[in-house]
Short mmCIF file of C-alpha atoms in Angstrom, two decimals:
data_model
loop_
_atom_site.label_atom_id
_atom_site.label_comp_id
_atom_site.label_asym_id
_atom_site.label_seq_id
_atom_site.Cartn_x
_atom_site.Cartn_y
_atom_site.Cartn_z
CA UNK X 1 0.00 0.00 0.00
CA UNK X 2 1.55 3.80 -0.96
CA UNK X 3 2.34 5.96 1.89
CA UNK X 4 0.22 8.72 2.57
CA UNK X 5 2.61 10.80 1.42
CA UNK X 6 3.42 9.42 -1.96
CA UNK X 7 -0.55 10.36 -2.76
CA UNK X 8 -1.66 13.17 -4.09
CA UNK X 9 -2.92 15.55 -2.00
CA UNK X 10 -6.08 17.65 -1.35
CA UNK X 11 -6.45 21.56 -2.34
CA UNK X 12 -6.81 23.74 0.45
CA UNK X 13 -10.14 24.53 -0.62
CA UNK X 14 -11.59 21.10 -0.43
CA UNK X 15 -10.20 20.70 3.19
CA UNK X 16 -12.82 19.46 5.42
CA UNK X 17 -15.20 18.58 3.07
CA UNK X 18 -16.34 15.14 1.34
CA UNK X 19 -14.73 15.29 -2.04
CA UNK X 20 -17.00 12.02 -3.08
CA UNK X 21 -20.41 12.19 -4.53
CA UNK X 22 -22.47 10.48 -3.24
CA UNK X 23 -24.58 9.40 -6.19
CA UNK X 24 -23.67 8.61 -9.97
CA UNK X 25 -23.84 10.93 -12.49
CA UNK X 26 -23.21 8.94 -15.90
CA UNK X 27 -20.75 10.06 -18.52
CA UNK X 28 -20.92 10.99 -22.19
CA UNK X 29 -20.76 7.30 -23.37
CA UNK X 30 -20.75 8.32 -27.33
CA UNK X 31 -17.26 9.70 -26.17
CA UNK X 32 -15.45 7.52 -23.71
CA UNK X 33 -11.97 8.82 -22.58
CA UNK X 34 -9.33 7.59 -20.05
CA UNK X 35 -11.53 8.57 -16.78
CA UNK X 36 -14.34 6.28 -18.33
CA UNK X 37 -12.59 3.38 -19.26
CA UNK X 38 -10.68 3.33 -15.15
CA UNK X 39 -14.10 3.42 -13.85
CA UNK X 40 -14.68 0.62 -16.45
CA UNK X 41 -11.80 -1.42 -15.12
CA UNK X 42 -12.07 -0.33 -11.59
CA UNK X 43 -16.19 -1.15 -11.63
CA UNK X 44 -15.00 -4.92 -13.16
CA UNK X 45 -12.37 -5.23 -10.53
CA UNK X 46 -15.04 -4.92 -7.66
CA UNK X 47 -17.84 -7.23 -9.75
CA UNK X 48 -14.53 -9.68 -9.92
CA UNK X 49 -13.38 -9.60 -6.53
CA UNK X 50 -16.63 -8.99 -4.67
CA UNK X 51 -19.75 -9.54 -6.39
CA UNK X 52 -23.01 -10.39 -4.21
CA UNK X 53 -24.29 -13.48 -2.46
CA UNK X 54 -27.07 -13.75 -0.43
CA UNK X 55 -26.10 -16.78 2.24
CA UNK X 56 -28.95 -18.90 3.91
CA UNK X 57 -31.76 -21.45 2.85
CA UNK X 58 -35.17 -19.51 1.32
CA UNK X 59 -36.65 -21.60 4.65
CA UNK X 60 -33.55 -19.44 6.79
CA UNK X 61 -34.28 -16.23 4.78
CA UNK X 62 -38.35 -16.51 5.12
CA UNK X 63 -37.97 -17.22 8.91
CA UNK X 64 -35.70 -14.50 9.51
CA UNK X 65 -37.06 -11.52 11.75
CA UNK X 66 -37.82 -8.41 10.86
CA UNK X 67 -36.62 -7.20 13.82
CA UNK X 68 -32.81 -6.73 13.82
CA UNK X 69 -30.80 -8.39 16.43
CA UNK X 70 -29.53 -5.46 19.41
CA UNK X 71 -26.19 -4.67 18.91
CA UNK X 72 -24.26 -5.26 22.80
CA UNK X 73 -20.17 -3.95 22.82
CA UNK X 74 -19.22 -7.54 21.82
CA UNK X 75 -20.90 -7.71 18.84
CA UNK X 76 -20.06 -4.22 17.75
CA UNK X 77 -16.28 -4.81 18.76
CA UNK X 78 -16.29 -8.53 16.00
CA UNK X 79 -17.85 -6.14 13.02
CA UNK X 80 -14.61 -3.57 13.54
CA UNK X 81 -12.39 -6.68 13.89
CA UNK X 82 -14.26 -8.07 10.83
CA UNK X 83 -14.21 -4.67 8.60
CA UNK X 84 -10.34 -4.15 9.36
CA UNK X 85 -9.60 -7.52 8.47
CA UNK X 86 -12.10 -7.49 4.93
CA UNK X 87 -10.66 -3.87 4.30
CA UNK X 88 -6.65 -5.61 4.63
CA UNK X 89 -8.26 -8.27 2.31
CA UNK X 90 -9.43 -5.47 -0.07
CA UNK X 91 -6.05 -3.75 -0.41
CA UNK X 92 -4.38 -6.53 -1.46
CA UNK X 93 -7.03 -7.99 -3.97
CA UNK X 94 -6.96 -4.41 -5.40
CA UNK X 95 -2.91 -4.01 -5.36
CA UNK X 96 -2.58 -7.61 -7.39
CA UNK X 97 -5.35 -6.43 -9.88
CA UNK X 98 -3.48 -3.23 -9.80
CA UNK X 99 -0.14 -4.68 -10.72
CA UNK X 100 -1.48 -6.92 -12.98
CA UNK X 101 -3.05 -4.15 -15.00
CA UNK X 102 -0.09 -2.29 -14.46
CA UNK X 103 2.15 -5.05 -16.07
CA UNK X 104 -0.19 -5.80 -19.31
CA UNK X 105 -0.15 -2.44 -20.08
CA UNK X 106 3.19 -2.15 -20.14
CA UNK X 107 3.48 -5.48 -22.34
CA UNK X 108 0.41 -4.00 -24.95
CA UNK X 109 2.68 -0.90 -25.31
CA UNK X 110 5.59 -2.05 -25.29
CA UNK X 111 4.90 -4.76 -28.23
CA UNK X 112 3.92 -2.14 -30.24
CA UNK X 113 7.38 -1.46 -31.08
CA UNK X 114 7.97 -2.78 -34.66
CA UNK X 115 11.72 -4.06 -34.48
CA UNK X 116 12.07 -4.08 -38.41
CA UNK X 117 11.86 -0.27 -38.26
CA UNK X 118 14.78 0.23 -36.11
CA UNK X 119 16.87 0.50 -39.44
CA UNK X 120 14.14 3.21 -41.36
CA UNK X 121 15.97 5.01 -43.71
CA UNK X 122 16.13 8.87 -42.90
CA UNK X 123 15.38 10.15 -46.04
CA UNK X 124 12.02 8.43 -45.71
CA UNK X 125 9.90 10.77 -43.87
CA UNK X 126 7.32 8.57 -43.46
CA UNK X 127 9.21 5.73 -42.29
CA UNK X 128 10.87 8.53 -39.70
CA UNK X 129 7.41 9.80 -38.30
CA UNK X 130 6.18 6.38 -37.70
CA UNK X 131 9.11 5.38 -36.07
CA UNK X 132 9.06 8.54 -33.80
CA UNK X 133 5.27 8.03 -33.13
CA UNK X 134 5.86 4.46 -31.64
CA UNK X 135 9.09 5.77 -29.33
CA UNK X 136 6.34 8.21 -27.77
CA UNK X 137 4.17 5.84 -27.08
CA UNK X 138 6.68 3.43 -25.85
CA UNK X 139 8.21 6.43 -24.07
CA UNK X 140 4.66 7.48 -22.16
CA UNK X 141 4.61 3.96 -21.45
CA UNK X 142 6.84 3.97 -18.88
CA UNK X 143 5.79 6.63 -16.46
CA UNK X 144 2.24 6.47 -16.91
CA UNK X 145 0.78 9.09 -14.84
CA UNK X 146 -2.71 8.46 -15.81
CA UNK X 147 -2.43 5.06 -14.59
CA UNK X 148 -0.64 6.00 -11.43
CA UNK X 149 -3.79 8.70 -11.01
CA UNK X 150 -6.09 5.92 -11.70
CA UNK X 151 -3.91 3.37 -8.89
CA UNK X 152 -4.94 6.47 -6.37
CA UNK X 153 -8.04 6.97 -7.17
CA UNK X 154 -9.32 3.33 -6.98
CA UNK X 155 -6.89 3.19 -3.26
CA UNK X 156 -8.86 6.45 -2.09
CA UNK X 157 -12.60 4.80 -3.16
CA UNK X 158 -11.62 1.88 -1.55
CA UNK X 159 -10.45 3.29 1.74
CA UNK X 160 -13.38 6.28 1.65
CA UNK X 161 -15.56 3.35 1.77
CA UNK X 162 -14.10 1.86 4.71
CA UNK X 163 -13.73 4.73 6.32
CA UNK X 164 -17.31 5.49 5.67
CA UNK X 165 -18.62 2.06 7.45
CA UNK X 166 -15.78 2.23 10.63
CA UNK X 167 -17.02 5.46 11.62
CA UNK X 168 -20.62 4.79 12.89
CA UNK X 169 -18.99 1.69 14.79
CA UNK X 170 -16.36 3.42 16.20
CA UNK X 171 -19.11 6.10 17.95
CA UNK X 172 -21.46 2.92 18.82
CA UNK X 173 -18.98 1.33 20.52
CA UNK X 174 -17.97 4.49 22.34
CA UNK X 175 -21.51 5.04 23.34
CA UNK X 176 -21.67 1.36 24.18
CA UNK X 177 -19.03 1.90 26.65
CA UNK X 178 -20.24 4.36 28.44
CA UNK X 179 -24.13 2.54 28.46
CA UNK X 180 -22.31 -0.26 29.89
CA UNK X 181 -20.24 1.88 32.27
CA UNK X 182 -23.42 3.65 33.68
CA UNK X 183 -24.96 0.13 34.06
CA UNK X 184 -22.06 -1.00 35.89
CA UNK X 185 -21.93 1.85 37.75
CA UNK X 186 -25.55 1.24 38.85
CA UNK X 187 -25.49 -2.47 39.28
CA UNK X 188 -22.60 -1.93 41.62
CA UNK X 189 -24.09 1.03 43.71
CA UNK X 190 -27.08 -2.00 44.50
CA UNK X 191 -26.77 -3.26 47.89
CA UNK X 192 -28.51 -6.61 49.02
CA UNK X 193 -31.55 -6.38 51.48
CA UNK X 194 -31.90 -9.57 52.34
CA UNK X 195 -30.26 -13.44 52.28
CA UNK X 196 -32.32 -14.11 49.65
CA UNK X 197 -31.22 -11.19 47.63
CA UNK X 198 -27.51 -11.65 48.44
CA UNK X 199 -28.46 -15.61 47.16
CA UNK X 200 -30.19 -14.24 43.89
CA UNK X 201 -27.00 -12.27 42.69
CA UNK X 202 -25.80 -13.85 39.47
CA UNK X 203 -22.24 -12.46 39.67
CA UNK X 204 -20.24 -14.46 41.81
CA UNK X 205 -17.51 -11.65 41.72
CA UNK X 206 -20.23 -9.09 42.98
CA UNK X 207 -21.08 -11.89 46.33
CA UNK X 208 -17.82 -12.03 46.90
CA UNK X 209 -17.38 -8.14 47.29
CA UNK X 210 -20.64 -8.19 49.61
CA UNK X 211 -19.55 -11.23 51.70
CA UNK X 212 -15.86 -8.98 52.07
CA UNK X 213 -17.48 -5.76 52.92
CA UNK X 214 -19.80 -7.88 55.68
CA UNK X 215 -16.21 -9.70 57.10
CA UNK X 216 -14.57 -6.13 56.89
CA UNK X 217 -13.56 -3.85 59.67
CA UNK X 218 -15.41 -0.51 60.23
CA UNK X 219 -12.19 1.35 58.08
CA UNK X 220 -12.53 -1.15 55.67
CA UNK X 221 -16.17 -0.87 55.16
CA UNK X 222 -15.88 2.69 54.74
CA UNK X 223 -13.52 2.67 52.04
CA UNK X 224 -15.89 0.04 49.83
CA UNK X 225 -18.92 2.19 50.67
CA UNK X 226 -17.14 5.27 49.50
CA UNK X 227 -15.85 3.40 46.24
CA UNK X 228 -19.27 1.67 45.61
CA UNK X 229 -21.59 4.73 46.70
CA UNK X 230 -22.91 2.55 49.11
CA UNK X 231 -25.20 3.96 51.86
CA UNK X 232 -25.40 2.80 55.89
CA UNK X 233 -29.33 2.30 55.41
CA UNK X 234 -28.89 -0.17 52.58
CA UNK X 235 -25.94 -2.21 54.07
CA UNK X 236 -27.64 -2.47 57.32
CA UNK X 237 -30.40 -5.00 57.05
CA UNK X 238 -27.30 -7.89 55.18
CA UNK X 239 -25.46 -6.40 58.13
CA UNK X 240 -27.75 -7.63 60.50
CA UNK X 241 -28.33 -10.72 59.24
CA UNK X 242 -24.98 -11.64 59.18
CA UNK X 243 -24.14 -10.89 62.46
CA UNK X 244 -27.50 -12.61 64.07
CA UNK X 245 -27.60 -15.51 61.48
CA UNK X 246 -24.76 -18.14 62.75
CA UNK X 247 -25.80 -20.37 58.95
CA UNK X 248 -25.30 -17.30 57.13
CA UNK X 249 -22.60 -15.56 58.88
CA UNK X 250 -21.02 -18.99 57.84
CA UNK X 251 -21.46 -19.60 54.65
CA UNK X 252 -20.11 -15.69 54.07
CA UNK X 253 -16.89 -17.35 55.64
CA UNK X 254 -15.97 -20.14 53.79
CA UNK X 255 -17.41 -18.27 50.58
CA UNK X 256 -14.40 -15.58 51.23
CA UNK X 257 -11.98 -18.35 51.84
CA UNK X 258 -12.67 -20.51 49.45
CA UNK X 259 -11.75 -17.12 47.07
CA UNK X 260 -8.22 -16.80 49.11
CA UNK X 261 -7.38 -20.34 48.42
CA UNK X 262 -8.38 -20.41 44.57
CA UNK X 263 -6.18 -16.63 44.23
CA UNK X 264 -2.86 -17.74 43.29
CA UNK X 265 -1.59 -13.93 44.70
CA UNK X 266 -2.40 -15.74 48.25
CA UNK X 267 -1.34 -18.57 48.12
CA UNK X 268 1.77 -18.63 50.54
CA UNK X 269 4.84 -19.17 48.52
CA UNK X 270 7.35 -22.71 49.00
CA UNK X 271 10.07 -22.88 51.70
CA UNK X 272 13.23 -23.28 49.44
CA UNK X 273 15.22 -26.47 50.24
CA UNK X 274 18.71 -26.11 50.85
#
């Protein structure tokens, strides 16, 4: 892939705005030039290398809802992973069809050298303008700025239109993030009432922090309900219950160190042998 710098490079009076349009206006097909026949080979290159496919049984496709599926972070964080990886795909479908363009062009022009007129006599002005008109082309052959204009232009279509898809995941997954944050955030300012809410919690991590905060000293306590926005009228009824319920009080116990002995950073370490 050309460096950034190797492209050509915006006017400073199309800065900051879209420099695409975004719908087709056809040329003068009675008079193609070189801009229509690129789009020609560019618009064959993406039937070639991409064309469509619908995947799925008609059964699959007739069952399907027509309610779209919620997007969570997870899902939003595989289509990113999935675009950048079909966009690095793209690039280098489009720089081998590039290259081989690049290199049959080269081949058409440069076989259009006639060999046998290398020796044209000079008094033969015809024979001498021929001759001259086939070094030009073989000459313009070489450079070929209008195919290094069309390599850029194809490169900047192709990267507009990932650019175009990435963006609106890239600010759904930032919104995502803070969604989930705030949810977080409120899940974790929730305080039990009761046993049997403490038993209901799904998150093993979260009964772990409860059944802490309950073994906890008074400093201790006061430092999780300052982190966790904890208040002393929702702690107090688990509070209770764990200091009046011997079963519960219990199971809090081995629940905590049952979590020491599975944390490797507590385990105590070997007594070296010498």
């Amino acid at each position: 892939m050309p460096s950034i710098s190797g492209l050509r490079q915006p006017k400073e009076t199309n800065k900051g705005k879209n420099g695409f349009r975004e719908k087709h206006i056809p040329l003068d097909s009675a008079n193609p030039d070189d801009l229509a026949i690129s789009r020609h080979h560019f618009a064959q290159y993406i039937l070639a290398s991409k064309g469509s496919y619908i995947g799925g049984s008609l059964k699959e496709l007739i069952a399907t809802p027509n309610v779209p599926p919620v997007d969570t972070l997870a899902t939003v964080e595989d289509k990113i992973r999935d675009l950048k990886r079909q966009h690095q795909e793209d690039l280098e479908l489009l720089t081998a069809f590039q290259a081989a363009e690049y290199r049959q062009e080269v081949l058409d022009k440069y076989n259009c050298i006639d060999d046998s007129m290398m020796g044209v006599d000079p008094e033969d002005l015809v024979q001498v303008d021929y001759l001259a008109a086939l070094n030009e082309l073989y000459n313009d052959a070489r450079p070929m700025k209008r195919f290094q204009h069309d390599i850029d232009d194809a490169l900047s279509q192709i990267r507009y239109g990932y650019f175009k898809s990435l963006l609106p995941l890239l600010t759904q997954r930032c919104m995502l993030k803070v969604r989930e944050s705030h949810v977080r955030r409120q899940r974790d300012a929730q305080f039990p009432q009761s046993i049997e809410e403490y038993h209901n919690i799904p998150d093993r991590d979260i009964q772990l922090r409860i059944a802490r905060f309950l073994m906890g000293s008074t400093a201790e306590q006061e430092k999780m309900m300052d982190t966790y926005r904890w208040v002393w009228r929702a702690v107090q009824p688990l509070e209770l219950a764990f200091k009046t319920n011997e079963g519960f009080k219990n199971e809090i116990l081995e629940s905590v160190k049952d979590a020491q002995a599975s944390d490797p950073r507590r385990r105590p370490s070997a007594t070296p042998v010498w």
